[in-house]
Coordinates of C-alpha atoms and ligand atoms in Angstrom, one line a residue:
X107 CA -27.9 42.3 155.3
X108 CA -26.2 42.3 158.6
X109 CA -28.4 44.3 161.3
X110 CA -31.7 44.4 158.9
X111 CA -33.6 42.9 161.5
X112 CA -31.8 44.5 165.0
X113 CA -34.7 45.8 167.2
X114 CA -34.7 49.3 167.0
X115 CA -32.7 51.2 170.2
X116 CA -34.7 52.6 173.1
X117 CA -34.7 55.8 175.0
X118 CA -34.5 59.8 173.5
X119 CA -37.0 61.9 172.3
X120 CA -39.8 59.5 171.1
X121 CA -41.8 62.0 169.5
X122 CA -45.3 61.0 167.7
X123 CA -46.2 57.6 167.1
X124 CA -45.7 57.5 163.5
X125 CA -46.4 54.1 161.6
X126 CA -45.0 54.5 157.7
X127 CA -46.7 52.0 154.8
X128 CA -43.6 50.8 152.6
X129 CA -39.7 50.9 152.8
X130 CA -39.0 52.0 149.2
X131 CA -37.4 55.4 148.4
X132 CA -40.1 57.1 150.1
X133 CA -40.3 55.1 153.3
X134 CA -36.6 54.6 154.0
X135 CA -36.5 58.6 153.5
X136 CA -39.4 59.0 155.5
X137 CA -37.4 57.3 158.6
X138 CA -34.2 59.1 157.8
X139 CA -36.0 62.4 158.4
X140 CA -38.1 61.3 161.8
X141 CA -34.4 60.0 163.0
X142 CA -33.1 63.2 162.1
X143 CA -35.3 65.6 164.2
X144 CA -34.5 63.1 166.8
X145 CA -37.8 60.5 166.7
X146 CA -37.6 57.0 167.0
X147 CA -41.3 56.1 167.7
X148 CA -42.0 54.8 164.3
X149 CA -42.4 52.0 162.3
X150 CA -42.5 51.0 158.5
X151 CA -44.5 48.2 157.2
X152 CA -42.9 46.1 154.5
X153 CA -45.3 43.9 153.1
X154 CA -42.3 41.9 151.6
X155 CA -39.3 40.0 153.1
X156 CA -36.2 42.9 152.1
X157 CA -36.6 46.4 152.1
X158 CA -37.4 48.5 148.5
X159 CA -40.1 48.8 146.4
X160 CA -39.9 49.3 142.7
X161 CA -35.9 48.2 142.4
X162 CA -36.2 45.3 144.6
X163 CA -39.7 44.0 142.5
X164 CA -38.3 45.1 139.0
X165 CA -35.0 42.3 138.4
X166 CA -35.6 41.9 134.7
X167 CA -33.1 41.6 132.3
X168 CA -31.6 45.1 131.7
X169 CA -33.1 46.8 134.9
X170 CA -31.8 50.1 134.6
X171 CA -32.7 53.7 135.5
X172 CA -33.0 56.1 132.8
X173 CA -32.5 58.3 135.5
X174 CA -28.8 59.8 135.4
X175 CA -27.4 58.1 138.5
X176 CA -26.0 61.0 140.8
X177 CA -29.2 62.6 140.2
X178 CA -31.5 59.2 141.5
X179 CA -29.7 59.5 144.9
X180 CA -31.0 61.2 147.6
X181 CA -29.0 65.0 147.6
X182 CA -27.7 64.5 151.4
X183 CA -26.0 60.9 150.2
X184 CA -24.2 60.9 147.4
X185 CA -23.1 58.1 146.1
X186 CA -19.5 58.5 144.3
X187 CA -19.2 54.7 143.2
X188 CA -21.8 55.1 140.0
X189 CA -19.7 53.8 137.4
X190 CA -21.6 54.2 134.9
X191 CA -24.1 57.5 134.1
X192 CA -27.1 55.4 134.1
X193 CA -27.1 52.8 137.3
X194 CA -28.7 48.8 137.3
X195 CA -31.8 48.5 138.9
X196 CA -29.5 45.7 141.4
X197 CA -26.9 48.6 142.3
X198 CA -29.7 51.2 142.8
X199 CA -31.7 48.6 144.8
X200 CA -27.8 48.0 146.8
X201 CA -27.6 52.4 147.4
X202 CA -30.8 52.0 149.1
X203 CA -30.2 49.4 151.2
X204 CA -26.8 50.8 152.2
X205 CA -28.4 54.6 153.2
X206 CA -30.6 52.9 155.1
X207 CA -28.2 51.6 157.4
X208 CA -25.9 54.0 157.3
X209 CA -28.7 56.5 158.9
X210 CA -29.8 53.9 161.4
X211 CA -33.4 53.3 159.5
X212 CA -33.2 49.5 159.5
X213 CA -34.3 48.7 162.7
X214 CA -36.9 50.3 162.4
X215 CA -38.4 48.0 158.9
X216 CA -40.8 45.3 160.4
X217 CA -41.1 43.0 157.4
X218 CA -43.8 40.5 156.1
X219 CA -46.4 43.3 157.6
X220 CA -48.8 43.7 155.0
X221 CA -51.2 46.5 155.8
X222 CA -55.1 45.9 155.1
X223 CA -56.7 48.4 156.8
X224 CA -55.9 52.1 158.8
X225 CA -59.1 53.7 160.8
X226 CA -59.4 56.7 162.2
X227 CA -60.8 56.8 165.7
X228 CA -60.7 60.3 166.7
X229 CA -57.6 60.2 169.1
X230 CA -55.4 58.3 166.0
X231 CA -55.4 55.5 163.9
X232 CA -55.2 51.8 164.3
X233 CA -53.2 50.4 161.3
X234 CA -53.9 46.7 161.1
X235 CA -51.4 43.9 159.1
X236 CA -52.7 41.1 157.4
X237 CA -50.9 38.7 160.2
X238 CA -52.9 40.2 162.9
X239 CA -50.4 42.9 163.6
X240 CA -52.0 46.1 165.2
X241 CA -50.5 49.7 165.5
X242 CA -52.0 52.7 167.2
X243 CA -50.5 56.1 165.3
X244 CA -50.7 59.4 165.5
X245 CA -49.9 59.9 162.1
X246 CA -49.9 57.6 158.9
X247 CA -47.7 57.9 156.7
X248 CA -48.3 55.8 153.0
X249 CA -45.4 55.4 150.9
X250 CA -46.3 52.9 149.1
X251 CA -45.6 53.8 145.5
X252 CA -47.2 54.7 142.1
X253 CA -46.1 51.7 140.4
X254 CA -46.4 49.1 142.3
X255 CA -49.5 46.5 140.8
X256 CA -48.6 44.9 138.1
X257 CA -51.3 44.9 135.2
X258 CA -51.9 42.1 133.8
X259 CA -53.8 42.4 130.1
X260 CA -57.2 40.8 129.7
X261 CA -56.3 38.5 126.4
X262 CA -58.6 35.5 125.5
X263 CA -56.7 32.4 126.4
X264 CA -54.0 33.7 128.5
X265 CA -54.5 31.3 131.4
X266 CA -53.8 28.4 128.0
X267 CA -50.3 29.7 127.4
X268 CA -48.3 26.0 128.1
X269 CA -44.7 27.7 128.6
X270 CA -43.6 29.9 131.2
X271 CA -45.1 33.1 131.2
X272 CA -45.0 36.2 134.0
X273 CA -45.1 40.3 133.9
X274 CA -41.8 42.1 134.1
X275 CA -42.0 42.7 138.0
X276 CA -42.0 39.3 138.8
X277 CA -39.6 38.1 136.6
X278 CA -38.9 34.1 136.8
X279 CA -35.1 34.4 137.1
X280 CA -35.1 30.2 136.8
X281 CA -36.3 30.1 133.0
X282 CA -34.0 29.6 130.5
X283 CA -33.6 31.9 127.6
X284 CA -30.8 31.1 126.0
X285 CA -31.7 30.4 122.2
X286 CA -35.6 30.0 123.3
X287 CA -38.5 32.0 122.1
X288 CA -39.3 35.1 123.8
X289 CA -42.7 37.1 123.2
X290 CA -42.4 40.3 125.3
X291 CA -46.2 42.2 124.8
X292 CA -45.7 46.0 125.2
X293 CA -43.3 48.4 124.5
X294 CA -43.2 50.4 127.4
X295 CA -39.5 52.1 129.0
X296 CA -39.9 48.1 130.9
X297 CA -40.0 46.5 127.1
X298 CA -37.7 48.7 125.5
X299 CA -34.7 47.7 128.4
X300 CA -35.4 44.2 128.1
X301 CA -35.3 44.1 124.1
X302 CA -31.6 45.9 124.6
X303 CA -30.6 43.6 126.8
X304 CA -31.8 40.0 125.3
X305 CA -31.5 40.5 121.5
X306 CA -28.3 38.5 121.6
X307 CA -29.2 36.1 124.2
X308 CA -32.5 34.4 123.3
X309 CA -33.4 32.8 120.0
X310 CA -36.2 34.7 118.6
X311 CA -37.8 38.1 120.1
X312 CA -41.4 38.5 119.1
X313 CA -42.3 42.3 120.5
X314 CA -46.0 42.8 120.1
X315 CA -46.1 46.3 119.8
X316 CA -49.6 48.1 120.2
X317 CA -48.3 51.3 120.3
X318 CA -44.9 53.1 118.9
X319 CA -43.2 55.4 121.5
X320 CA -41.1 57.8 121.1
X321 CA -37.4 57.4 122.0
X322 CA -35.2 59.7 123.5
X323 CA -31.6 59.0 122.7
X324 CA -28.8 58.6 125.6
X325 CA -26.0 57.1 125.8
X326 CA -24.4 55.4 128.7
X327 CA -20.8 56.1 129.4
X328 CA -18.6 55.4 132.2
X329 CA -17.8 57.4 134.5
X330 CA -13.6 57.5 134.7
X331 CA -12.1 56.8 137.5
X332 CA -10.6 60.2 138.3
X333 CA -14.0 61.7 138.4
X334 CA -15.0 58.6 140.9
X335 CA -11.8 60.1 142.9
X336 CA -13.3 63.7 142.7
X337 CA -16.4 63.0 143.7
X338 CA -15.4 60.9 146.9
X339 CA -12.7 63.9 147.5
X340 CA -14.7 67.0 146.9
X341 CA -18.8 66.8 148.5
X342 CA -18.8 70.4 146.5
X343 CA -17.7 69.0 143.4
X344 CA -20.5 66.3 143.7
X345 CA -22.8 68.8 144.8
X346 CA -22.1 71.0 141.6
X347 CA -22.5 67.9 139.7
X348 CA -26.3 66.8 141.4
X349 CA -27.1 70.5 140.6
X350 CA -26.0 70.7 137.2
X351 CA -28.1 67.5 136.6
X352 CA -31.1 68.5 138.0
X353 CA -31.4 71.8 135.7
X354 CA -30.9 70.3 132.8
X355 CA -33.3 67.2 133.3
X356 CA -35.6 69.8 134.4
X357 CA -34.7 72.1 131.4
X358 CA -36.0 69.0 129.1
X359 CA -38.8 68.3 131.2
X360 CA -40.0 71.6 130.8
X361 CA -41.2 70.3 126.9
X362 CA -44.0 68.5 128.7
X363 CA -45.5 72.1 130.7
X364 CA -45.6 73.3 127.5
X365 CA -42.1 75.4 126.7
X366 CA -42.1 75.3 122.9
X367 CA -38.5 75.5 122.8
X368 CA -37.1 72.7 125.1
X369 CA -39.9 70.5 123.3
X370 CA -38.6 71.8 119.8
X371 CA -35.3 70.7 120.8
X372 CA -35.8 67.6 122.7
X373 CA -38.6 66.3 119.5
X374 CA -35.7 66.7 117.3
X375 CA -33.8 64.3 119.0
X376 CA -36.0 61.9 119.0
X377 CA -36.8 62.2 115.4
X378 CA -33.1 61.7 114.6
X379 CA -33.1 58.7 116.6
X380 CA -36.1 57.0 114.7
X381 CA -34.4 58.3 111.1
X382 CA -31.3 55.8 112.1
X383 CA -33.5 52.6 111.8
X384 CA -32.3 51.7 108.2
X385 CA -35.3 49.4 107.2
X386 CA -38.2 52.1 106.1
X387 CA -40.8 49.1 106.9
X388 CA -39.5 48.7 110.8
X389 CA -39.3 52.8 110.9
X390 CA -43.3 53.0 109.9
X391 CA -43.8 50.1 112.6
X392 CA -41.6 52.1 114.7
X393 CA -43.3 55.6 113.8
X394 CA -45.5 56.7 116.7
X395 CA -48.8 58.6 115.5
X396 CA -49.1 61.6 118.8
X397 CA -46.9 64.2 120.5
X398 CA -43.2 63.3 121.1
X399 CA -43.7 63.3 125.2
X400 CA -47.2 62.3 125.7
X401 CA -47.0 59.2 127.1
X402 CA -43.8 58.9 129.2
X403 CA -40.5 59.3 127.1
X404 CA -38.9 55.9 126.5
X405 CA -34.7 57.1 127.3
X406 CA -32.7 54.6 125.5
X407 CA -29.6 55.1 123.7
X408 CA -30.0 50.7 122.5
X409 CA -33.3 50.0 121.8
X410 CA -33.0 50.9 118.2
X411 CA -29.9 49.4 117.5
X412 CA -31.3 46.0 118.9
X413 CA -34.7 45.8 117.4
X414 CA -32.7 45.9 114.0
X415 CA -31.1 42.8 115.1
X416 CA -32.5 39.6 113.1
X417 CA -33.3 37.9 116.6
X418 CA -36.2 40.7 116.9
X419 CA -39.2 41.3 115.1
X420 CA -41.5 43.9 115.6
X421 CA -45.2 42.3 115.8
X422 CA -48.3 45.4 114.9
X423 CA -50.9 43.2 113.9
X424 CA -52.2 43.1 117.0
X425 CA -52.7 40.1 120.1
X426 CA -56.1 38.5 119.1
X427 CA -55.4 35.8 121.7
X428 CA -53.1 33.2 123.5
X429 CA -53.0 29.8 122.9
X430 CA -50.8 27.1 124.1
X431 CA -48.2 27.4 121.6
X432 CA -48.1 31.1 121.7
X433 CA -49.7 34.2 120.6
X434 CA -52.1 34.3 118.1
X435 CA -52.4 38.2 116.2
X436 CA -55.3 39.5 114.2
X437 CA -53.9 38.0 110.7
X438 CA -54.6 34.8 112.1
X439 CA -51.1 33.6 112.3
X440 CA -50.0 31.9 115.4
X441 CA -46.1 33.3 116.3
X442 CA -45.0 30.2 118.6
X443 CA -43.3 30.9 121.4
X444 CA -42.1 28.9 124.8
X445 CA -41.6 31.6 127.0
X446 CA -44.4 34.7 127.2
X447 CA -43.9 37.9 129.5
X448 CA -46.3 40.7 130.2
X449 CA -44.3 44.1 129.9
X450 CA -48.1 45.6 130.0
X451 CA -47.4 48.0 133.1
X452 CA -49.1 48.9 136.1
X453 CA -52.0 50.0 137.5
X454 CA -50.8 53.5 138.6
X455 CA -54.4 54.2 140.2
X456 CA -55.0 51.7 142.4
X457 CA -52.6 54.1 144.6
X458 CA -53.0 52.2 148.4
X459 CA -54.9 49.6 147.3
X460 CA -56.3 47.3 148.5
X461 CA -55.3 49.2 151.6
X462 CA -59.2 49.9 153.7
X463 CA -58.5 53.7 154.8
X464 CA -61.3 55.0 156.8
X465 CA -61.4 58.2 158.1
X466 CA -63.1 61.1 159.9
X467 CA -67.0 59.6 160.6
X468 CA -66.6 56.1 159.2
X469 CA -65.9 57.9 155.8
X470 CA -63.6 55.4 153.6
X471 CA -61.2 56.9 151.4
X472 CA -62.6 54.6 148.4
X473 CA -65.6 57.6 148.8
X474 CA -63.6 60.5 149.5
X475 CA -61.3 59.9 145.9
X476 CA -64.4 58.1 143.8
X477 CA -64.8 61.1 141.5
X478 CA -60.9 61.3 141.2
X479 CA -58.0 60.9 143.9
X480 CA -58.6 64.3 145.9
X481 CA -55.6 64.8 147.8
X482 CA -54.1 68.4 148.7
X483 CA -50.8 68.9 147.0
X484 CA -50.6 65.1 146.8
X485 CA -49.7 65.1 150.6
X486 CA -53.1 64.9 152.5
X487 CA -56.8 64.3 151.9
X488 CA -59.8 65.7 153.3
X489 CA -61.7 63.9 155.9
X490 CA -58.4 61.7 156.5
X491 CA -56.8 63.9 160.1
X492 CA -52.5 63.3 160.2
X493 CA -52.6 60.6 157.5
X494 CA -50.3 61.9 154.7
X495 CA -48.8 60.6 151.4
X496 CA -45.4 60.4 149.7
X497 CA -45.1 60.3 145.6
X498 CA -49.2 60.4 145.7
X499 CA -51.5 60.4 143.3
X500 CA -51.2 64.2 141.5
X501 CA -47.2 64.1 142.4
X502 CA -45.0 65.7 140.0
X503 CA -43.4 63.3 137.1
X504 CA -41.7 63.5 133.8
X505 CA -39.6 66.7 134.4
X506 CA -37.3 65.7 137.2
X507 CA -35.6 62.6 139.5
X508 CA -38.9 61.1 141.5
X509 CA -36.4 60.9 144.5
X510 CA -36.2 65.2 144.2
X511 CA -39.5 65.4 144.0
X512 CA -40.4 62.8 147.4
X513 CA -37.7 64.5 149.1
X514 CA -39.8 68.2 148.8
X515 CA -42.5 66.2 149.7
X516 CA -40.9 64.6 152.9
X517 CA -39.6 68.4 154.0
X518 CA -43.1 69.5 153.7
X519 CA -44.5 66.5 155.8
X520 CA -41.7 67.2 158.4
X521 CA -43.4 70.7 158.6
X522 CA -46.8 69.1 159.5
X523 CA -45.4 66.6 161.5
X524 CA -43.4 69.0 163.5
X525 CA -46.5 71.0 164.5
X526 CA -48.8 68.4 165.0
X527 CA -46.0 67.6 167.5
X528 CA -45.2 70.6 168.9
X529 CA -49.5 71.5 169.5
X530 CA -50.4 68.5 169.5
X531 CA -53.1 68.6 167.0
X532 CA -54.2 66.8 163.9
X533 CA -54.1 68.5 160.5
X534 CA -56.5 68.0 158.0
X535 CA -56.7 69.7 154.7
X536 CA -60.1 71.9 154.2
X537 CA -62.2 70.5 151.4
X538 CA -62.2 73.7 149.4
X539 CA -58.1 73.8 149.4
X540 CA -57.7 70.1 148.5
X541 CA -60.7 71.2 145.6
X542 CA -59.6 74.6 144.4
X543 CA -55.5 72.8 144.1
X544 CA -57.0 69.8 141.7
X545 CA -58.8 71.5 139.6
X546 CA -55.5 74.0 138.8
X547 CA -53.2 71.3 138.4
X548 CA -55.8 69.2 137.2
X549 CA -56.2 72.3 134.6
X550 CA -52.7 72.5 134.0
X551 CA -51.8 68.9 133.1
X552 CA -54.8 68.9 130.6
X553 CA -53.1 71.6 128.1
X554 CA -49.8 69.7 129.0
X555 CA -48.4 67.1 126.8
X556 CA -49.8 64.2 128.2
X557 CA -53.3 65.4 128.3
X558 CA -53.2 67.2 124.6
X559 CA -50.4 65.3 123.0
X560 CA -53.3 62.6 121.3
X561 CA -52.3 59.2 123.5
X562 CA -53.2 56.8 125.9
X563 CA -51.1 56.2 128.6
X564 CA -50.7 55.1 132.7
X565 CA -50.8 58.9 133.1
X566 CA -54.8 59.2 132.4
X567 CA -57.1 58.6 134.9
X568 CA -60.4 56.9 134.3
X569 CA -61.5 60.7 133.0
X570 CA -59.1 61.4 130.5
X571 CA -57.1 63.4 132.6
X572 CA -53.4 63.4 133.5
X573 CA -52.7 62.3 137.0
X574 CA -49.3 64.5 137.5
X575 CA -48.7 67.9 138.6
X576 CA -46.5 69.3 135.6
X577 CA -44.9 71.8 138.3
X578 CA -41.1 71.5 137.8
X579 CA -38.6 70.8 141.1
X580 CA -38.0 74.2 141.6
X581 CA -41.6 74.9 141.4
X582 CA -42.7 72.0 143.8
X583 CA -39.6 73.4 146.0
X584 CA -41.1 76.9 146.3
X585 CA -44.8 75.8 146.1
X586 CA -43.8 73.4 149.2
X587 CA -41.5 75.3 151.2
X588 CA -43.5 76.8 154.0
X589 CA -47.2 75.3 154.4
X590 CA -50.5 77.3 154.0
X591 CA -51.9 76.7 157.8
X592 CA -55.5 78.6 156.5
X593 CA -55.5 75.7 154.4
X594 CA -55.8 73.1 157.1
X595 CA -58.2 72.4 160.0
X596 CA -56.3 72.3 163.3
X597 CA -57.7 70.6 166.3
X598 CA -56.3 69.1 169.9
X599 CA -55.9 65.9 169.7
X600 CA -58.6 63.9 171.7
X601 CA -55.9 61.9 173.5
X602 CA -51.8 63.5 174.4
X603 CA -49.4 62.3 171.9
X604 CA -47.7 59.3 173.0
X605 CA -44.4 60.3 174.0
X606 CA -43.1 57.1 174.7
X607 CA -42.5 53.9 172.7
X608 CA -45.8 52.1 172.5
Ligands
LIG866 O1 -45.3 50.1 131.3 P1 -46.1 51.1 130.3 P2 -43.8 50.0 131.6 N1 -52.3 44.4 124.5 O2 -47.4 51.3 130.9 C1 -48.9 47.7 126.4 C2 -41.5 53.5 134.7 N2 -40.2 52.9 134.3 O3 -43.6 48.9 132.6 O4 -49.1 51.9 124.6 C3 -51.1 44.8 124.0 O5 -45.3 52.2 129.9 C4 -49.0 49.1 126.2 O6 -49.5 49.4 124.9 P3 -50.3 50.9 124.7 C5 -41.8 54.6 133.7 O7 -42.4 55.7 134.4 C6 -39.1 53.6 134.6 O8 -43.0 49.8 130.4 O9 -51.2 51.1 125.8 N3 -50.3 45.7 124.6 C7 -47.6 49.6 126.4 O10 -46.8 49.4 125.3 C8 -42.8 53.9 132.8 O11 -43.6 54.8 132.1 C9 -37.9 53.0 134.2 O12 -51.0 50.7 123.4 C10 -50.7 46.1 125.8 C11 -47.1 48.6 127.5 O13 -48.0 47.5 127.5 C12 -43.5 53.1 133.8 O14 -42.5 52.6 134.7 C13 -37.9 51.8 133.5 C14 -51.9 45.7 126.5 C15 -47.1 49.2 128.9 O15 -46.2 50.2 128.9 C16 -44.2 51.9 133.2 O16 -43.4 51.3 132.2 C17 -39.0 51.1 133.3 C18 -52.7 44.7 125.7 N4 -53.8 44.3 126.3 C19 -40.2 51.7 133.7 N5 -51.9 46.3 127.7 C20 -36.7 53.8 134.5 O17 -35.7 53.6 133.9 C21 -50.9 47.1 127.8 N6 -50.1 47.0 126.7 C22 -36.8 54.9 135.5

């Protein structure tokens, strides 16, 4: 993209020296805000070559967000163009890009600068890059996403496999499907696009289904043309739009904090969805055993329709091993296959990993989270002064847009960042705040859904417990509109901020 690599321009307000992990939705947004109040000494690491995170790793075949569009945007750029309700993960990946330039954030992307290690040496932190790249900061900020390492499952003989094989986010774009044999193992929201969107294309689908999941039914219209027109002509009419979306995705989200009536409704849906697969022996494979909403809601308006098609076929035995002709299930029979991919997730709790964050007193953050991820209000950790997170571990999910809920975030930060600025100080959170606000959302996502509804799931941490704040948007907005200061240990920091460009 032109200007993705201009240096970024000199002179202004530099403000603190601010180094940001990751230019996905989070980082690019991150930049937008510093540029906003005016400060331009920062940087984002990329580890990769082109800006994004999850929609520039995730290019598999039906890439989509179940997201409705204007609602996956940030709320200060719309984007009018969506043609569609739900966008491609390529456009989404494209509305990125494009806000980033258009609010001047490109220059400041360093790319191929992956971070290994950010240490805390009283005055700041050094934030070193796998090339040898080093970065003094006043604050750290790590946006570097919840989904981001593929998981890759531990089957006997996977290494044997003699065709093509990969894991969704790093799709092999050169292999040929056309008319070949697929075998896609999972059946995640990743699974379920790519099953919609090969069924006609390859030869043979073998899905090896461990666990059902309940599917939410949308549908995917086009957006007409004179509504296009209104939104480009009217910022209110968007506006009314963004806002009428955001209530009612939180309205159904609300199912998973326990409102009995939005889950009454929304469980009925998906019950009338599953009663629509004609063949009673698919709709028992198809039948999930726990709470409608307990692991993440698949939202698919297709999936149905094309696992009745006689290219797929539902495997439940389950994977005994891999062989080289294919996949081997528990019945003993061998389903041949030439190409294999791994729609088998991510590890949602290696969060910063295999970043090395040491903090306050040589203390590593590895000790600080190895009971569970302490953070306070998934922002900041104790023992870790003016290093911050975006979409952290304990974020909100499942009940609104994860671009709503970083942008609260981000306002929040801007709060911190602003008076660590203005008194030049570093914040940390006290131990007993960061405790006492785990164990109530900790509390509160164990009678939710996901911890009661009876499944397994990337939610659950290595306890048992969900990893999400239930809070709502409007709840995150209010809990995160002014900070607590009692909550936080304030000190001068040992050396003046930097107030020009390092
Ligand atoms: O991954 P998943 P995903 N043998 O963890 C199975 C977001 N997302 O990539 O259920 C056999 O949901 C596992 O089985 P089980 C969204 O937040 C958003 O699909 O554990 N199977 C499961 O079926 C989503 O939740 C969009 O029994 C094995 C599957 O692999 C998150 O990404 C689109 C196995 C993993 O499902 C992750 O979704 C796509 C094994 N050894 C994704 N190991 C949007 O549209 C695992 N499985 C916004």
């Amino acid at each position: 993209m032109k200007g993705e690599r201009q240096p970024p321009p000199k002179g202004g307000d530099a403000g603190p020296r601010v180094v940001i992990i990751g230019s996905g939705i989070s980082g690019i947004l991150m930049g937008i805000k510093l540029l906003a109040r005016g400060w331009r000494d920062f940087v984002i690491l990329e580890k990769a070559e082109t800006l994004g995170g999850t929609w520039r790793d995730n290019r598999y075949p039906g890439a989509a967000c179940d997201v409705a569009a204007h609602l996956y945007v940030y709320s200060f750029a719309p984007n009018p163009a969506w043609r569609s309700r739900y966008a491609k993960g390529p456009d989404i990946w494209n509305y990125y890009r494009r806000v980033a330039r258009r609010y001047g954030v490109l220059p400041y992307i360093q790319y191929g600068k992956e971070v290994e290690a950010a240490e805390f040496d009283g005055a700041g932190w050094r934030v070193t890059t796998r090339d040898g790249g080093v970065y003094q900061a006043d604050i750290v900020v790590a946006a570097t996403g919840r989904l981001h390492h593929p998981m890759l499952p531990d089957i006997p003989g996977a290494e044997s496999f003699a065709g093509p094989k990969f894991h969704t986010a790093q799709w092999d774009e050169t292999v040929p499907l056309k008319d070949r044999r697929l075998g896609l193992i999972g059946t995640g929201s990743t699974a379920t696009q790519i099953v919609a969107a090969l069924a006609d294309e390859v030869g043979q689908l073998k899905l090896f289904q461990r666990t059902a999941q309940w599917v939410f039914p949308v549908a995917d219209t086009p957006v007409p043309l004179w509504k296009r027109l209104a939104f480009r002509l009217s910022p209110r009419y968007a506006r009314n739009y963004y806002y009428t979306l955001r209530s009612q995705t939180e309205a159904r989200g609300k199912a998973a904090t326990g409102d009995r009536t939005a889950r009454a409704a929304r469980d009925q849906q998906c019950f009338d969805a599953l009663a629509r697969v004609r063949d009673p022996v698919l709709r028992a494979k198809l039948t999930p055993d726990y709470e409608v909403g307990c692991k993440r809601l698949v939202m698919s308006g297709t999936f149905y329709d094309a696992v009745q098609k006689p290219s797929v076929d539902v495997v439940v035995e389950g994977v005994e091993r891999i062989e080289p002709r294919g996949v081997v299930t528990r019945d003993g029979q061998l389903h041949e296959l030439d190409v294999l991919v791994f729609a088998t997730g991510f590890d949602a709790h290696a969060y910063l990993r295999p970043i090395k964050v040491t903090g306050e007193r040589g203390v590593t953050l590895d000790e600080v989270w190895r009971e569970v991820p302490l953070t306070y209000r998934a922002i900041a950790a104790p023992q870790m002064p003016n290093f911050f997170f975006i979409n952290g571990p304990y974020s909100p999910g499942g009940s609104a847009s994860v671009v709503g809920i970083v942008e609260a975030q981000a306002d929040y930060l801007m709060q911190l960042i602003e008076r660590i600025a203005e008194r030049k100080v570093q914040l940390v959170p006290r131990q007993e705040a960061a405790v006492a606000w785990l164990e109530e959302v900790r509390e509160r996502a164990r009678q939710s859904v996901w911890g009661s509804g009876g499944c397994q799931s990337w939610y659950l941490d290595k306890t048992g417990t969900p990893s999400l704040d239930p809070s709502t948007l409007s709840e995150l907005q209010a809990q995160l509109a002014a900070p607590d200061w009692d909550h936080f240990v304030e000190r001068p920091a040992l050396v003046e901020l930097a107030c020009a460009a390092a």
